[in-house]
Amino acid sequence: MEYINIGNVRIKKTAALAPIADVGDTAFRITSKMFGAAYTVGEMTSCKGLVYGDRKTTELPHISESERSFDSPSGIQLFGSEPDSIARATEMSLEYKPDIIDINAGCPVNKVVSTGAGSALMKEPRLFFAIVRSAVKAASKVPVTVKIRSGWNSEQINAVEIAKLAEEAGASAITVHGRTRVQMYSGKADQDIIAQVKQTVKIPVIANGDVDSAESCMEMYRKTGCDLVMLARASFGKPWIFREIENGMQGIPFEPPTLPQKLDIMREHIRLATKLKGERIAMRESRKLAAWYIKGIRNAAMFRNACMGLETLNDLERLIGFIKEQQMS
């Protein structure tokens, strides 16, 4: 097994879980770590929300003791557009004892970009530099990383320039999603721009975009020369993707879980969520989660409709029983 170092943090050179807003909660991260995620990052957290003490915001950076029990670091991600706010939020986030603090300069959604944060920072290099610098100064000995995109649009591909500024500002690593802000999540991720960033900076480069198998992960490593691969959507309803990748990189055969095994994993994932959030909230949030787990099976459309009605753990058990009955008939 190979490892990389981000600052003083040691990480397996396999695949990490990207921060995923409204999805990558504690239960999701723990489940990913159970299947070998090399590193996980919590949901994107608003610096202003943290500074002003918004209750929901202050819950997002929490790292549970269960997460810390794995041989896999845990990071938190902050977003904002004001250096002072970033600095204060970084100081406050140290109370959560993260292994790494990540600054988001890649989120493409309007509600983030419209505030001047996320991928909007790629259009403001000076502000970007000031934000990263302020976070690094405030983070004490905790490594600060940055997540960016290839650029704003096809005419403004500036990931190399932005990566150099991040390094100059003191960032310990940079993650590059090989799409522009305009692309959102459509089209194909540009591996060439990730390779260019890797060739330019001395800090570790984490590659993100289109990795959904052991083969595509190893191809990302080969084509970009990156230090680590990060994935998000490929883990939706498929947390064993991390074990598949780890096995593939070591030349160990991987046997995908059977349908009954998938349903058992889904059950445990959702049960963990209910322990952490309570049954009412967790079950409603788990409707999409259940739909992801059953994607691709026979009669999946019918089962997805049933997922949308989940209210209790008993409902979940009935759904699992219904799926098994229908698949065996």
PDB file of N, CA and C in Angstrom, residues 31-33 35-38 62 78 84 89 95 101 105 120 128 137 145 160 165 168 191 193 213 215 219 221 288 301:
ATOM      1  N   THR A  31     -19.976   4.957   6.694  1.00  0.00           N
ATOM      2  CA  THR A  31     -20.202   3.819   5.805  1.00  0.00           C
ATOM      3  C   THR A  31     -19.110   3.749   4.742  1.00  0.00           C
ATOM      4  N   SER A  32     -18.717   4.904   4.200  1.00  0.00           N
ATOM      5  CA  SER A  32     -17.640   4.937   3.204  1.00  0.00           C
ATOM      6  C   SER A  32     -16.328   4.457   3.808  1.00  0.00           C
ATOM      7  N   LYS A  33     -16.054   4.866   5.047  1.00  0.00           N
ATOM      8  CA  LYS A  33     -14.821   4.435   5.706  1.00  0.00           C
ATOM      9  C   LYS A  33     -14.838   2.939   6.000  1.00  0.00           C
ATOM     10  N   PHE A  35     -15.841   0.763   4.132  1.00  0.00           N
ATOM     11  CA  PHE A  35     -15.464   0.090   2.897  1.00  0.00           C
ATOM     12  C   PHE A  35     -14.139   0.620   2.337  1.00  0.00           C
ATOM     13  N   GLY A  36     -13.382   1.333   3.154  1.00  0.00           N
ATOM     14  CA  GLY A  36     -12.021   1.660   2.775  1.00  0.00           C
ATOM     15  C   GLY A  36     -11.744   3.040   2.225  1.00  0.00           C
ATOM     16  N   ALA A  37     -12.668   3.992   2.358  1.00  0.00           N
ATOM     17  CA  ALA A  37     -12.377   5.353   1.896  1.00  0.00           C
ATOM     18  C   ALA A  37     -11.104   5.848   2.569  1.00  0.00           C
ATOM     19  N   ALA A  38     -10.162   6.332   1.755  1.00  0.00           N
ATOM     20  CA  ALA A  38      -8.852   6.711   2.273  1.00  0.00           C
ATOM     21  C   ALA A  38      -8.893   7.978   3.113  1.00  0.00           C
ATOM     22  N   HIS A  62     -19.088  18.742  12.526  1.00  0.00           N
ATOM     23  CA  HIS A  62     -18.862  17.782  13.610  1.00  0.00           C
ATOM     24  C   HIS A  62     -18.262  16.485  13.075  1.00  0.00           C
ATOM     25  N   LEU A  78     -14.912  24.483   4.269  1.00  0.00           N
ATOM     26  CA  LEU A  78     -15.514  25.793   4.489  1.00  0.00           C
ATOM     27  C   LEU A  78     -15.677  26.524   3.165  1.00  0.00           C
ATOM     28  N   ASP A  84     -11.672  37.805   6.198  1.00  0.00           N
ATOM     29  CA  ASP A  84     -11.845  37.893   7.654  1.00  0.00           C
ATOM     30  C   ASP A  84     -12.794  36.818   8.160  1.00  0.00           C
ATOM     31  N   ALA A  89     -13.833  31.660  10.838  1.00  0.00           N
ATOM     32  CA  ALA A  89     -14.448  30.338  10.745  1.00  0.00           C
ATOM     33  C   ALA A  89     -13.400  29.238  10.860  1.00  0.00           C
ATOM     34  N   GLU A  95     -12.015  23.741  16.808  1.00  0.00           N
ATOM     35  CA  GLU A  95     -12.669  23.105  17.957  1.00  0.00           C
ATOM     36  C   GLU A  95     -13.209  21.723  17.595  1.00  0.00           C
ATOM     37  N   ILE A 101      -8.382  21.043   6.899  1.00  0.00           N
ATOM     38  CA  ILE A 101      -9.428  22.027   6.608  1.00  0.00           C
ATOM     39  C   ILE A 101      -9.349  22.361   5.119  1.00  0.00           C
ATOM     40  N   ALA A 105     -13.421  26.355  -3.486  1.00  0.00           N
ATOM     41  CA  ALA A 105     -13.370  27.346  -4.566  1.00  0.00           C
ATOM     42  C   ALA A 105     -13.814  26.670  -5.855  1.00  0.00           C
ATOM     43  N   ALA A 120     -16.874  30.944  -8.031  1.00  0.00           N
ATOM     44  CA  ALA A 120     -16.775  32.368  -8.366  1.00  0.00           C
ATOM     45  C   ALA A 120     -15.402  32.917  -7.985  1.00  0.00           C
ATOM     46  N   PHE A 128      -9.041  35.208  -4.051  1.00  0.00           N
ATOM     47  CA  PHE A 128      -8.765  33.790  -3.790  1.00  0.00           C
ATOM     48  C   PHE A 128      -7.495  33.644  -2.959  1.00  0.00           C
ATOM     49  N   LYS A 137      -3.137  30.993   7.830  1.00  0.00           N
ATOM     50  CA  LYS A 137      -2.640  31.670   9.032  1.00  0.00           C
ATOM     51  C   LYS A 137      -3.469  31.305  10.261  1.00  0.00           C
ATOM     52  N   THR A 145      -6.225  22.803   2.638  1.00  0.00           N
ATOM     53  CA  THR A 145      -6.246  22.422   1.231  1.00  0.00           C
ATOM     54  C   THR A 145      -7.307  23.253   0.519  1.00  0.00           C
ATOM     55  N   VAL A 160      -4.349  26.198 -13.522  1.00  0.00           N
ATOM     56  CA  VAL A 160      -2.910  26.237 -13.253  1.00  0.00           C
ATOM     57  C   VAL A 160      -2.545  27.514 -12.495  1.00  0.00           C
ATOM     58  N   LEU A 165      -1.297  30.053  -7.113  1.00  0.00           N
ATOM     59  CA  LEU A 165      -1.625  31.009  -6.054  1.00  0.00           C
ATOM     60  C   LEU A 165      -1.919  30.285  -4.743  1.00  0.00           C
ATOM     61  N   GLU A 168       1.358  29.281  -3.264  1.00  0.00           N
ATOM     62  CA  GLU A 168       2.043  30.471  -2.750  1.00  0.00           C
ATOM     63  C   GLU A 168       1.418  30.950  -1.450  1.00  0.00           C
ATOM     64  N   GLN A 191      -8.909  15.585 -17.935  1.00  0.00           N
ATOM     65  CA  GLN A 191      -7.764  15.074 -17.185  1.00  0.00           C
ATOM     66  C   GLN A 191      -6.481  15.821 -17.528  1.00  0.00           C
ATOM     67  N   ILE A 193      -5.999  19.054 -17.836  1.00  0.00           N
ATOM     68  CA  ILE A 193      -5.789  20.224 -16.987  1.00  0.00           C
ATOM     69  C   ILE A 193      -5.305  19.804 -15.601  1.00  0.00           C
ATOM     70  N   SER A 213     -14.931   3.490 -10.974  1.00  0.00           N
ATOM     71  CA  SER A 213     -14.519   2.086 -10.940  1.00  0.00           C
ATOM     72  C   SER A 213     -13.029   2.026 -10.631  1.00  0.00           C
ATOM     73  N   GLU A 215     -10.878   0.651 -12.546  1.00  0.00           N
ATOM     74  CA  GLU A 215     -10.191   0.921 -13.809  1.00  0.00           C
ATOM     75  C   GLU A 215     -10.084   2.419 -14.068  1.00  0.00           C
ATOM     76  N   GLU A 219      -6.740   4.751 -14.184  1.00  0.00           N
ATOM     77  CA  GLU A 219      -6.502   5.561 -15.377  1.00  0.00           C
ATOM     78  C   GLU A 219      -6.262   7.019 -14.993  1.00  0.00           C
ATOM     79  N   TYR A 221      -4.951   8.097 -12.185  1.00  0.00           N
ATOM     80  CA  TYR A 221      -3.597   8.167 -11.658  1.00  0.00           C
ATOM     81  C   TYR A 221      -2.572   8.181 -12.798  1.00  0.00           C
ATOM     82  N   LYS A 288     -33.869   9.170  -0.794  1.00  0.00           N
ATOM     83  CA  LYS A 288     -33.001   9.196  -1.976  1.00  0.00           C
ATOM     84  C   LYS A 288     -31.876   8.180  -1.838  1.00  0.00           C
ATOM     85  N   ALA A 301     -37.743   0.910 -10.909  1.00  0.00           N
ATOM     86  CA  ALA A 301     -38.651   2.069 -10.926  1.00  0.00           C
ATOM     87  C   ALA A 301     -39.784   1.879  -9.925  1.00  0.00           C
TER      88      ALA A 301
END
